[in-house]
Amino acid sequence: MMSAADPNRLKLAVQKSGRLTEHCTDLLVRCGLKFSRGKDQLVGFGENMPLDLLFVRDDDIPDLVEEDVCDLGLVGLNVLEEKRLEWIARGHEPKFTILRPLDFGRCRLAIAIPEEMAWSGIASLQGKRIATTYPYVLDRFLKKHGIQADIVTLSGAVEIAPRLGRADAICDLVSTGSTLLANRLREVETVLESQVVLIRTPVAIDPIKTEWVERLLMRIDGVQQVRESKYIMLHAPRSALPAIRQLLPGSESPTIIPLEGHPDRVAVHAVCRENVFWETLESLKAAGASALLVLPVEKMLA
Ligand code: PRT
Ligand code: ZN
């Protein structure tokens, strides 16, 4: 009987409930994983792969992987980098590996100042108090720029710190910028660009499990590739082929198929690794193409 405690099963840590949860489970489902979540909701048991999900707070993911409690983890680079610098400051040299950057959870850790504060570059932060939940990443940034400032470490609600008189500026995550706007703050400097990354334990993973890690990576790559990819089909006169090939966005070598009874015409099939817009179709038509068809790509394996 298989169970989640089986040492032959991979354990992957994901955020329990937050911004990343749905993106992470969606990615894994697209990779073919079927999982059922137990009563305690803490473990997702992989039904068709020897892979179980451990649902935890995102801040715990780096430790769980570094300490080999989990083989793999999905976590924002912002959280990972803060942990990494904290470990180093405490004398622990981190040994986990980043396997892949993933195309979700994008945001930036940025410095923002009250709208009315004067700004003439990073030097304006000299001697100021900056509120953040990322003291280690901020400290590295300030040191790199030779700025001495007071880091006020908070556990949340950083954006209201200037209004409360607790800080002169903030260093917080930004995605759309609407939180800053609502708090009359102005983004002035990017400290760290972030996205979700897949990390693995520093401890050797046994061969059977390694094979599954490799398979998972291949599927993740496939899922990431197809997101923007389109399959395009069209008919064209042979003479228009050079022009048409130039217009196909991000495609390598299209398949050219003869059309029965039309020696001067061919069908062209190509995978485009970029989105195909109406403008592109119009240009293709102008170049002589007809019977244009654009299809989404569901799976891809190189
Ligand atoms: O409970 P747990 O500790 O697991 O969750 P959490 O509350 O710490 O994290 P959560 O779910 O808020 O975010 C998880 C991860 O999502 C972060 O670590 C980032 O990697 C990523 N992420 C992407 C973001 C944002 N975008 C984001 N905009 N995390 C937080 N924000 C917040 C930001 O702190 C600010 O309050 O959203 C606000 C700004 O958003 P905009 O759109 O107004 O600019
Ligand atoms: Zn968190």
PDB file of N, CA and C in Angstrom, residues 234-249 251-252 254 256 264 266 268 283-284 286-289:
ATOM      1  N   LEU A 234      -1.802  27.044 -43.229  1.00  0.00           N
ATOM      2  CA  LEU A 234      -2.267  27.918 -44.308  1.00  0.00           C
ATOM      3  C   LEU A 234      -1.938  27.314 -45.661  1.00  0.00           C
ATOM      4  N   HIS A 235      -2.578  27.824 -46.696  1.00  0.00           N
ATOM      5  CA  HIS A 235      -2.253  27.456 -48.075  1.00  0.00           C
ATOM      6  C   HIS A 235      -1.563  28.647 -48.708  1.00  0.00           C
ATOM      7  N   ALA A 236      -0.628  28.356 -49.642  1.00  0.00           N
ATOM      8  CA  ALA A 236       0.079  29.470 -50.286  1.00  0.00           C
ATOM      9  C   ALA A 236       0.683  29.037 -51.603  1.00  0.00           C
ATOM     10  N   PRO A 237       0.853  29.987 -52.532  1.00  0.00           N
ATOM     11  CA  PRO A 237       1.602  29.654 -53.744  1.00  0.00           C
ATOM     12  C   PRO A 237       3.069  29.410 -53.375  1.00  0.00           C
ATOM     13  N   ARG A 238       3.705  28.448 -54.034  1.00  0.00           N
ATOM     14  CA  ARG A 238       5.114  28.163 -53.722  1.00  0.00           C
ATOM     15  C   ARG A 238       5.973  29.426 -53.761  1.00  0.00           C
ATOM     16  N   SER A 239       5.663  30.298 -54.727  1.00  0.00           N
ATOM     17  CA  SER A 239       6.480  31.497 -54.920  1.00  0.00           C
ATOM     18  C   SER A 239       6.435  32.438 -53.709  1.00  0.00           C
ATOM     19  N   ALA A 240       5.357  32.290 -52.886  1.00  0.00           N
ATOM     20  CA  ALA A 240       5.230  33.196 -51.736  1.00  0.00           C
ATOM     21  C   ALA A 240       5.930  32.653 -50.489  1.00  0.00           C
ATOM     22  N   LEU A 241       6.478  31.431 -50.587  1.00  0.00           N
ATOM     23  CA  LEU A 241       7.050  30.798 -49.381  1.00  0.00           C
ATOM     24  C   LEU A 241       8.128  31.619 -48.670  1.00  0.00           C
ATOM     25  N   PRO A 242       9.091  32.198 -49.392  1.00  0.00           N
ATOM     26  CA  PRO A 242      10.120  32.964 -48.660  1.00  0.00           C
ATOM     27  C   PRO A 242       9.504  34.089 -47.822  1.00  0.00           C
ATOM     28  N   ALA A 243       8.559  34.811 -48.407  1.00  0.00           N
ATOM     29  CA  ALA A 243       7.930  35.933 -47.697  1.00  0.00           C
ATOM     30  C   ALA A 243       7.142  35.414 -46.497  1.00  0.00           C
ATOM     31  N   ILE A 244       6.436  34.304 -46.693  1.00  0.00           N
ATOM     32  CA  ILE A 244       5.596  33.756 -45.622  1.00  0.00           C
ATOM     33  C   ILE A 244       6.451  33.250 -44.461  1.00  0.00           C
ATOM     34  N   ARG A 245       7.546  32.595 -44.795  1.00  0.00           N
ATOM     35  CA  ARG A 245       8.411  32.085 -43.718  1.00  0.00           C
ATOM     36  C   ARG A 245       8.920  33.222 -42.843  1.00  0.00           C
ATOM     37  N   GLN A 246       9.184  34.343 -43.460  1.00  0.00           N
ATOM     38  CA  GLN A 246       9.682  35.497 -42.703  1.00  0.00           C
ATOM     39  C   GLN A 246       8.628  36.065 -41.763  1.00  0.00           C
ATOM     40  N   LEU A 247       7.354  35.873 -42.141  1.00  0.00           N
ATOM     41  CA  LEU A 247       6.272  36.473 -41.356  1.00  0.00           C
ATOM     42  C   LEU A 247       5.839  35.598 -40.174  1.00  0.00           C
ATOM     43  N   LEU A 248       6.183  34.301 -40.223  1.00  0.00           N
ATOM     44  CA  LEU A 248       5.733  33.405 -39.150  1.00  0.00           C
ATOM     45  C   LEU A 248       6.518  33.697 -37.871  1.00  0.00           C
ATOM     46  N   PRO A 249       5.829  34.151 -36.819  1.00  0.00           N
ATOM     47  CA  PRO A 249       6.539  34.592 -35.616  1.00  0.00           C
ATOM     48  C   PRO A 249       7.134  33.433 -34.812  1.00  0.00           C
ATOM     49  N   SER A 251       8.946  30.842 -35.456  1.00  0.00           N
ATOM     50  CA  SER A 251       8.866  29.448 -35.898  1.00  0.00           C
ATOM     51  C   SER A 251      10.172  29.055 -36.572  1.00  0.00           C
ATOM     52  N   GLU A 252      10.600  27.808 -36.365  1.00  0.00           N
ATOM     53  CA  GLU A 252      11.871  27.370 -36.921  1.00  0.00           C
ATOM     54  C   GLU A 252      11.703  26.854 -38.356  1.00  0.00           C
ATOM     55  N   PRO A 254       9.045  25.270 -40.877  1.00  0.00           N
ATOM     56  CA  PRO A 254       7.670  24.828 -41.124  1.00  0.00           C
ATOM     57  C   PRO A 254       7.631  23.584 -42.003  1.00  0.00           C
ATOM     58  N   ILE A 256       6.176  21.768 -45.173  1.00  0.00           N
ATOM     59  CA  ILE A 256       5.574  22.170 -46.446  1.00  0.00           C
ATOM     60  C   ILE A 256       4.959  20.925 -47.081  1.00  0.00           C
ATOM     61  N   ASP A 264       1.435  24.233 -58.111  1.00  0.00           N
ATOM     62  CA  ASP A 264       2.088  25.486 -57.702  1.00  0.00           C
ATOM     63  C   ASP A 264       1.679  25.954 -56.304  1.00  0.00           C
ATOM     64  N   VAL A 266       1.004  25.011 -52.013  1.00  0.00           N
ATOM     65  CA  VAL A 266       1.362  24.098 -50.919  1.00  0.00           C
ATOM     66  C   VAL A 266       0.591  24.461 -49.654  1.00  0.00           C
ATOM     67  N   VAL A 268       1.194  24.952 -45.581  1.00  0.00           N
ATOM     68  CA  VAL A 268       2.290  25.225 -44.648  1.00  0.00           C
ATOM     69  C   VAL A 268       1.769  25.000 -43.231  1.00  0.00           C
ATOM     70  N   SER A 283      -0.985  40.191 -42.613  1.00  0.00           N
ATOM     71  CA  SER A 283       0.244  40.283 -43.423  1.00  0.00           C
ATOM     72  C   SER A 283       0.451  39.010 -44.225  1.00  0.00           C
ATOM     73  N   LEU A 284       0.144  37.851 -43.602  1.00  0.00           N
ATOM     74  CA  LEU A 284       0.308  36.572 -44.304  1.00  0.00           C
ATOM     75  C   LEU A 284      -0.634  36.513 -45.498  1.00  0.00           C
ATOM     76  N   ALA A 286      -1.853  39.054 -47.121  1.00  0.00           N
ATOM     77  CA  ALA A 286      -1.345  40.005 -48.122  1.00  0.00           C
ATOM     78  C   ALA A 286      -0.175  39.390 -48.904  1.00  0.00           C
ATOM     79  N   ALA A 287       0.571  38.500 -48.262  1.00  0.00           N
ATOM     80  CA  ALA A 287       1.718  37.864 -48.929  1.00  0.00           C
ATOM     81  C   ALA A 287       1.285  36.685 -49.809  1.00  0.00           C
ATOM     82  N   GLY A 288      -0.022  36.387 -49.815  1.00  0.00           N
ATOM     83  CA  GLY A 288      -0.515  35.340 -50.714  1.00  0.00           C
ATOM     84  C   GLY A 288      -1.127  34.140 -50.009  1.00  0.00           C
ATOM     85  N   ALA A 289      -1.103  34.112 -48.691  1.00  0.00           N
ATOM     86  CA  ALA A 289      -1.641  32.964 -47.953  1.00  0.00           C
ATOM     87  C   ALA A 289      -3.166  32.977 -47.973  1.00  0.00           C
TER      88      ALA A 289
END
